[in-house]
PDB file of C-alpha atoms in Angstrom:
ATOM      1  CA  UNK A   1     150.496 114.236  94.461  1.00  0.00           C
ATOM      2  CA  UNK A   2     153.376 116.295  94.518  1.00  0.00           C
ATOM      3  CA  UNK A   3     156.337 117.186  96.713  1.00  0.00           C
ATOM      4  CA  UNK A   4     159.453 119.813  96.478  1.00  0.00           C
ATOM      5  CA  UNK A   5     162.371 119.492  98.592  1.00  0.00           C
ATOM      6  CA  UNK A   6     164.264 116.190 100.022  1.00  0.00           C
ATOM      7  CA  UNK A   7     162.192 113.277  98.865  1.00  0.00           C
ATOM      8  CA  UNK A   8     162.596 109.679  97.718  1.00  0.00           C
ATOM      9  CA  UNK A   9     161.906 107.292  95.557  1.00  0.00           C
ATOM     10  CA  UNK A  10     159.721 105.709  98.110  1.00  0.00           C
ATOM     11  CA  UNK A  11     157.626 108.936  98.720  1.00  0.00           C
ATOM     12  CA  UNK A  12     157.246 108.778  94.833  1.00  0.00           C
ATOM     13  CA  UNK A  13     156.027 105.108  94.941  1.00  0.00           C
ATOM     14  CA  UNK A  14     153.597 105.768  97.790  1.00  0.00           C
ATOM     15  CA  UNK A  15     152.311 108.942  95.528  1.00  0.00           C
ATOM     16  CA  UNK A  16     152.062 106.112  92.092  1.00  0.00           C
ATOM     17  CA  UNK A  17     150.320 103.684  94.601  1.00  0.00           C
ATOM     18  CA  UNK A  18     147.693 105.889  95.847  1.00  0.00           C
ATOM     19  CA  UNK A  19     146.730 106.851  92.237  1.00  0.00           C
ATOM     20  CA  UNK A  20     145.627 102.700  92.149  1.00  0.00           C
ATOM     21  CA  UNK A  21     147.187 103.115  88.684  1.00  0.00           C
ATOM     22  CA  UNK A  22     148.624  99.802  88.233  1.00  0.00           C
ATOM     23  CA  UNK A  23     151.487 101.137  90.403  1.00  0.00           C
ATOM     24  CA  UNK A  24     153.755  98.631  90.254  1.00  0.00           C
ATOM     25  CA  UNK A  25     154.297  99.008  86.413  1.00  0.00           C
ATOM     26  CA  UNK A  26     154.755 103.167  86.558  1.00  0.00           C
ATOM     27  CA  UNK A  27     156.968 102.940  89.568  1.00  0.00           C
ATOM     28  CA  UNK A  28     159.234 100.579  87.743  1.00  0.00           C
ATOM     29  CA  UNK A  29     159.219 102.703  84.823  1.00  0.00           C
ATOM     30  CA  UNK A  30     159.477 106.106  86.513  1.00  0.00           C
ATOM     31  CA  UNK A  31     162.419 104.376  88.769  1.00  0.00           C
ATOM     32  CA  UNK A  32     163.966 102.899  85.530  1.00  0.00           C
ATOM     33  CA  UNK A  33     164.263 106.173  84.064  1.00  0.00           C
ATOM     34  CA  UNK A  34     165.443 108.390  87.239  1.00  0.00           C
ATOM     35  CA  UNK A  35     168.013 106.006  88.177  1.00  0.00           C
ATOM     36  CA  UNK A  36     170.295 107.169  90.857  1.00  0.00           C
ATOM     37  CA  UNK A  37     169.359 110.706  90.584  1.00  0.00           C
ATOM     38  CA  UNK A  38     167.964 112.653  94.134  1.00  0.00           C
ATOM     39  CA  UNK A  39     164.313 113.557  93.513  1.00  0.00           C
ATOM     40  CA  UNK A  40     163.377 117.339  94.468  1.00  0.00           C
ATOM     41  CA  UNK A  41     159.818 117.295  93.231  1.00  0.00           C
ATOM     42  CA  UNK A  42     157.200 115.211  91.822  1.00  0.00           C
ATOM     43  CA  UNK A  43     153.205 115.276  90.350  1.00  0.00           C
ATOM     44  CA  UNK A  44     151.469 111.993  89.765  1.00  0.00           C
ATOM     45  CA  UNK A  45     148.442 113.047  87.801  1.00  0.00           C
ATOM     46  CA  UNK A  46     145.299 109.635  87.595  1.00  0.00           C
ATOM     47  CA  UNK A  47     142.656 110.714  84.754  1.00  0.00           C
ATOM     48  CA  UNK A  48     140.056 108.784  83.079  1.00  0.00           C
ATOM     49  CA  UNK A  49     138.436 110.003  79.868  1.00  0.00           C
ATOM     50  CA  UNK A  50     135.311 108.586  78.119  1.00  0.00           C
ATOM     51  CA  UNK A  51     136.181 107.708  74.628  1.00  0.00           C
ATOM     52  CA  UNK A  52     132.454 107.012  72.785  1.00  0.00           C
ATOM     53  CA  UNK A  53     131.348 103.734  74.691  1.00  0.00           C
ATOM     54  CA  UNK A  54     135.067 103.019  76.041  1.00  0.00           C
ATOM     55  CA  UNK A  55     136.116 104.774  79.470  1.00  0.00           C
ATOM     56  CA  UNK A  56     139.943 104.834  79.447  1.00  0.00           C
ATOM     57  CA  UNK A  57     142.122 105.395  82.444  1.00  0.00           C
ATOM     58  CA  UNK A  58     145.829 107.039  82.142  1.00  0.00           C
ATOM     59  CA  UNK A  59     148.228 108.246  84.435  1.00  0.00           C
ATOM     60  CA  UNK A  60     151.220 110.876  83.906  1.00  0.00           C
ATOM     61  CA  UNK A  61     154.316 110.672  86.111  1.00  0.00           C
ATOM     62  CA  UNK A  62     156.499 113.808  86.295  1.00  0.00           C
ATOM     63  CA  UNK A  63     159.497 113.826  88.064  1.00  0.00           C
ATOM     64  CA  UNK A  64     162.212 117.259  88.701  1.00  0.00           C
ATOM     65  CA  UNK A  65     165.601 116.090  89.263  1.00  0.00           C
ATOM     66  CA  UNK A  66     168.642 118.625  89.650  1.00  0.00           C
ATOM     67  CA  UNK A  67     169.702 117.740  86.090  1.00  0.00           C
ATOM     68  CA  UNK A  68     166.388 116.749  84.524  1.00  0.00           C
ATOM     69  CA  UNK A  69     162.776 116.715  84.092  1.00  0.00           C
ATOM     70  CA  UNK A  70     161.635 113.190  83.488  1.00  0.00           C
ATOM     71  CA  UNK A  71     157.862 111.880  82.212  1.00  0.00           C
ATOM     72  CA  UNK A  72     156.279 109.457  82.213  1.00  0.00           C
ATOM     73  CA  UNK A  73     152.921 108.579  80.680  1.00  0.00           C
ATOM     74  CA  UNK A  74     150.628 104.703  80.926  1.00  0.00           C
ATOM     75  CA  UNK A  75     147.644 103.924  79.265  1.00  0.00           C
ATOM     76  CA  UNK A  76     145.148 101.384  79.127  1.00  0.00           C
ATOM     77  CA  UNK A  77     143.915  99.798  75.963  1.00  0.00           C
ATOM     78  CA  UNK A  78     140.964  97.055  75.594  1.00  0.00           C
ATOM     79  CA  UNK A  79     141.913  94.246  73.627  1.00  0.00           C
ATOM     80  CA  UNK A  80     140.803  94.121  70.101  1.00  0.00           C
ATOM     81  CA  UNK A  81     141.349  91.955  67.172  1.00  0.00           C
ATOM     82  CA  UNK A  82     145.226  91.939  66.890  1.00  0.00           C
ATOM     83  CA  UNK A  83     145.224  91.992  70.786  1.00  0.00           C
ATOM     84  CA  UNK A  84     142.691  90.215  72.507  1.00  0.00           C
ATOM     85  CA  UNK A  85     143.907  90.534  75.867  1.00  0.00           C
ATOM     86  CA  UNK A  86     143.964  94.035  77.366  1.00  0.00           C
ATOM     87  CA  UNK A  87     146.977  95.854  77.571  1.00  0.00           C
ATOM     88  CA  UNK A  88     148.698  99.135  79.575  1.00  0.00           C
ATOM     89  CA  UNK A  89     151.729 101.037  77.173  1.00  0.00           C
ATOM     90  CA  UNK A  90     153.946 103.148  79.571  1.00  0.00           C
ATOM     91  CA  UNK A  91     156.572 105.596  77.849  1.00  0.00           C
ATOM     92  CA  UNK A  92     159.192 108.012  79.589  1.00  0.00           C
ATOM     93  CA  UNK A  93     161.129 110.722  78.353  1.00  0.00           C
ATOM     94  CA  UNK A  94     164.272 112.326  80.368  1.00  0.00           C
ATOM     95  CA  UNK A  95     164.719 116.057  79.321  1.00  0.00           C
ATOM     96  CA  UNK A  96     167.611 118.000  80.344  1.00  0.00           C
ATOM     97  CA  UNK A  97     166.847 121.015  82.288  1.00  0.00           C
ATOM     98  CA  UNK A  98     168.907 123.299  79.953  1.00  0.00           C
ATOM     99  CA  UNK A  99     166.434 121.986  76.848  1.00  0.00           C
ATOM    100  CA  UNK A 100     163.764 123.373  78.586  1.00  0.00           C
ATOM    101  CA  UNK A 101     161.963 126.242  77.148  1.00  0.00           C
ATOM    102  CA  UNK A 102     159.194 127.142  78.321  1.00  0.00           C
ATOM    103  CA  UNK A 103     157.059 126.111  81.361  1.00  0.00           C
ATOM    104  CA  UNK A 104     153.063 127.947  80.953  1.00  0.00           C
ATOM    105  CA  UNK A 105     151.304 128.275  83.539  1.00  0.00           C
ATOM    106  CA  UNK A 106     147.668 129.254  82.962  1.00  0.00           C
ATOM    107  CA  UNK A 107     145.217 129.657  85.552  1.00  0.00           C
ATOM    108  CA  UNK A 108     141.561 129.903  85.120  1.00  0.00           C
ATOM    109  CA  UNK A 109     139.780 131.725  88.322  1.00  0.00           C
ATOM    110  CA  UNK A 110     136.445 132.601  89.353  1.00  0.00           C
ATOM    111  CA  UNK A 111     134.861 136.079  90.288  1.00  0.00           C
ATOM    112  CA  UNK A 112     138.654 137.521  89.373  1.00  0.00           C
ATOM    113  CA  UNK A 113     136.866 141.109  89.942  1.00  0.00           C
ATOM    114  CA  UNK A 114     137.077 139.781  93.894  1.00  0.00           C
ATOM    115  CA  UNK A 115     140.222 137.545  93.647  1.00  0.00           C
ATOM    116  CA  UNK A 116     142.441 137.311  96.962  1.00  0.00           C
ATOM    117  CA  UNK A 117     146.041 136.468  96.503  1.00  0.00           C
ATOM    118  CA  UNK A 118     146.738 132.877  97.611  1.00  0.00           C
ATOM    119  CA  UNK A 119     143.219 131.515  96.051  1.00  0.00           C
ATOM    120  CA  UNK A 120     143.471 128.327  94.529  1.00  0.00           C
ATOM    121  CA  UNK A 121     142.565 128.696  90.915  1.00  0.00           C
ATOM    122  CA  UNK A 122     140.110 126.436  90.185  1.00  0.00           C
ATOM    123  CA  UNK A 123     141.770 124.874  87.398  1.00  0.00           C
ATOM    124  CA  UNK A 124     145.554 125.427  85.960  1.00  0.00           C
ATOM    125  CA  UNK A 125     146.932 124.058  82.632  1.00  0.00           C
ATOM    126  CA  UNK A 126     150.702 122.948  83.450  1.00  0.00           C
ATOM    127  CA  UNK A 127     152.256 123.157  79.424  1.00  0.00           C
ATOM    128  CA  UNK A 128     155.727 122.576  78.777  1.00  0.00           C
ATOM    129  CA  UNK A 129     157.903 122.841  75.647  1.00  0.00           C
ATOM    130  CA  UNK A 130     161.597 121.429  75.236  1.00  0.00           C
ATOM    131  CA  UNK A 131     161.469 121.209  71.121  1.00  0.00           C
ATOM    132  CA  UNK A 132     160.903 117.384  70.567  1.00  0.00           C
ATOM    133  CA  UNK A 133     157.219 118.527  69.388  1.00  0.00           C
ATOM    134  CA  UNK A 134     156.237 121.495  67.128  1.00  0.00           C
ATOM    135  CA  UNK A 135     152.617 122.368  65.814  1.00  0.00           C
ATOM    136  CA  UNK A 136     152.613 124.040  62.874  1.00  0.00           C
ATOM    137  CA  UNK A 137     149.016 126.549  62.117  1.00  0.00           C
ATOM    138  CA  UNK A 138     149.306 127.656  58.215  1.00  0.00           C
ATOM    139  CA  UNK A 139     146.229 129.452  57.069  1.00  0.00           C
ATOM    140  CA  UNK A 140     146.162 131.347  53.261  1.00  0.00           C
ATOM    141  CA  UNK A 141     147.357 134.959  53.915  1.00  0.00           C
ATOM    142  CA  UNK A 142     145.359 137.523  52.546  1.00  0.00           C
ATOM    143  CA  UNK A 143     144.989 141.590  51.998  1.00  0.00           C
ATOM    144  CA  UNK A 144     142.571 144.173  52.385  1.00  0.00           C
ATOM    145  CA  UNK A 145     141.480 143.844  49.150  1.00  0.00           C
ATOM    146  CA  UNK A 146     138.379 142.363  48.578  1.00  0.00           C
ATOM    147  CA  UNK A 147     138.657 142.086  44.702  1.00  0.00           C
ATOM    148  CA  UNK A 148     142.270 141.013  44.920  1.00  0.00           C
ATOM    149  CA  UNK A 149     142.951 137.805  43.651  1.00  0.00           C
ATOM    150  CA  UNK A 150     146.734 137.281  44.037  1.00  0.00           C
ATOM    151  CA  UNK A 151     148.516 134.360  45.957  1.00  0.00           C
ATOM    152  CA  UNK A 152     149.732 136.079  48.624  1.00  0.00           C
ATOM    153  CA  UNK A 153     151.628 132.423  50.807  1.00  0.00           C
ATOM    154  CA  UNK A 154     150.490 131.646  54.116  1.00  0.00           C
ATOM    155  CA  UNK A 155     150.781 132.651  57.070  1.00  0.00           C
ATOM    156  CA  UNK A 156     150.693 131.078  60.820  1.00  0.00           C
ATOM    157  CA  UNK A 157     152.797 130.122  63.746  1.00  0.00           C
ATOM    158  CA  UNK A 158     154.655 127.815  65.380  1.00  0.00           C
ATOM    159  CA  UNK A 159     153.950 126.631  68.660  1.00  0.00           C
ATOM    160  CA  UNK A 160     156.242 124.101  71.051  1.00  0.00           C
ATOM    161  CA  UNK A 161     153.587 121.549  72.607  1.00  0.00           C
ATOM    162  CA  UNK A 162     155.501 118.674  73.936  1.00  0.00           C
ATOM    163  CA  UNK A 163     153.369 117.980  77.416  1.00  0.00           C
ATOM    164  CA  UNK A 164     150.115 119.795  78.077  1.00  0.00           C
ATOM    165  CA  UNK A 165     148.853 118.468  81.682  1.00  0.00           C
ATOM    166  CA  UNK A 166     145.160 120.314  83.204  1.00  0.00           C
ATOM    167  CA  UNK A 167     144.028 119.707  86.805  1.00  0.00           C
ATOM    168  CA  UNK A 168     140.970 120.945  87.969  1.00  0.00           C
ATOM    169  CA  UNK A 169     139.319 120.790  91.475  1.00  0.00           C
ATOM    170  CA  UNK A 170     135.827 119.921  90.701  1.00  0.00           C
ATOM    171  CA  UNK A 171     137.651 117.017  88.901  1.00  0.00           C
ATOM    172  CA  UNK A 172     141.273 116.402  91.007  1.00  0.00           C
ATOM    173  CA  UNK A 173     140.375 118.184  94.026  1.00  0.00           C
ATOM    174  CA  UNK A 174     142.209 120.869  95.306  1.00  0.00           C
ATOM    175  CA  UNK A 175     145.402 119.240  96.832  1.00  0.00           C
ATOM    176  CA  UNK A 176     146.026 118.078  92.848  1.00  0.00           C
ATOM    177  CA  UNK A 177     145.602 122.117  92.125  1.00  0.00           C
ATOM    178  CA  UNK A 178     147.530 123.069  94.682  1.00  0.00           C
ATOM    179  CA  UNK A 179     149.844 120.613  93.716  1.00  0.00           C
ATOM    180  CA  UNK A 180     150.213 121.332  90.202  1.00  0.00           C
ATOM    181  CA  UNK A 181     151.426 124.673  91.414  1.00  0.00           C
ATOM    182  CA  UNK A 182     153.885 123.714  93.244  1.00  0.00           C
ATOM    183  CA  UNK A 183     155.603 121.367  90.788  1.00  0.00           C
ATOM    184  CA  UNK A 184     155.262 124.094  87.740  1.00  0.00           C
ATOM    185  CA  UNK A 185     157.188 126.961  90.119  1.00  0.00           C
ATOM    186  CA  UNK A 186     159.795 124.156  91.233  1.00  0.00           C
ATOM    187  CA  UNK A 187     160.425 123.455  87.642  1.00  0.00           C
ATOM    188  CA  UNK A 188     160.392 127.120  86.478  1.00  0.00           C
ATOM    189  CA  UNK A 189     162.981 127.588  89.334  1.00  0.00           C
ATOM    190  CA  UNK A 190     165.254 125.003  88.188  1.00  0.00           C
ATOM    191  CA  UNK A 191     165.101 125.884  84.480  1.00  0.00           C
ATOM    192  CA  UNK A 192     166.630 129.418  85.380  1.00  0.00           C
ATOM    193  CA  UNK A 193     168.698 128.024  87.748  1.00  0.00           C
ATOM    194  CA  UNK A 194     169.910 126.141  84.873  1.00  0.00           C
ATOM    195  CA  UNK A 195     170.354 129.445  82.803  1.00  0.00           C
ATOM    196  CA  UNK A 196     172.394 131.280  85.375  1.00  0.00           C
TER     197      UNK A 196
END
């Protein structure tokens, strides 16, 4: 769920309780780490995965504050044989607003030959960089030449890929779309705001 505008902490904690995400452990978490701070938007995002013959349930948390972006991410483990007991490991992270670089939005619509403004893409990938993670693609460079046998380095790129966050709605329905959307342009706001 997300929100823009006045909010509060409760609206935030009836969002983390409707995921049934063992809410009481990301609320006090998410809380923890937004303190005192107003709220002005919000995306609680509930997804389970199938890993082999394991199904795994994980919930992200992101929070817009007029200073920072905060997130927070739980997941589930089974027990196993240095942990019998199952287990949930919650991390957050509280980014600046000014150490954000780069908000992508990407969008992925149907029949875009007869697209309408305002349609609901059926899924969007939310990805956002502040520099804490870099990937790094090298690949052998090479020439023309196909008898040339010189070293010739490497080449690639570097991309920023700290949070990467996809909502669909034949999986989260179209409110979570819609949604997504909203909290993506209320962050992109406040990151220029930031700027200005």
């Amino acid at each position: 769920m997300a929100k823009t505008g006045t909010t509060t902490t409760q609206d935030l904690r009836s969002a983390i309780e409707r995921s049934g995400y063992y809410p009481a452990l990301v609320s006090e978490a998410v809380e923890s780490a937004v303190g005192t701070e107003p709220i002005t938007s919000y995306l609680v995002h509930q997804e389970t995965t199938f890993d082999a013959n394991e199904v795994r349930r994980h919930v992200t948390v992101l929070v817009l504050t007029p200073s920072r972006f905060v997130v927070s991410h739980t997941d589930e483990q089974n027990g196993d044989a240095g942990n019998p007991v199952p287990y949930a490991t919650t991390s957050t992270e509280s980014v600046r607003l000014d150490r954000i670089n780069s908000v992508v939005v990407s969008r992925m619509v149907s029949n875009p030959e007869t697209y309408t403004p305002g349609t609901l893409p059926r899924e969007v990938v939310l990805t956002i960089g502040w520099g804490a993670v870099q990937r790094l693609d090298l690949e052998p460079a090479g020439c023309s030449d196909p008898n040339c046998e010189a070293d010739h380095g490497y080449t690639g790129s570097a991309t920023a890929d700290d949070l990467s966050l996809r909502v669909s709605e034949a999986g989260d329905g179209p409110e979570t779309v819609a949604q997504a959307l909203v909290f993506a342009r209320a962050l992109s706001e406040a990151t220029v705001a930031g700027r200005v």
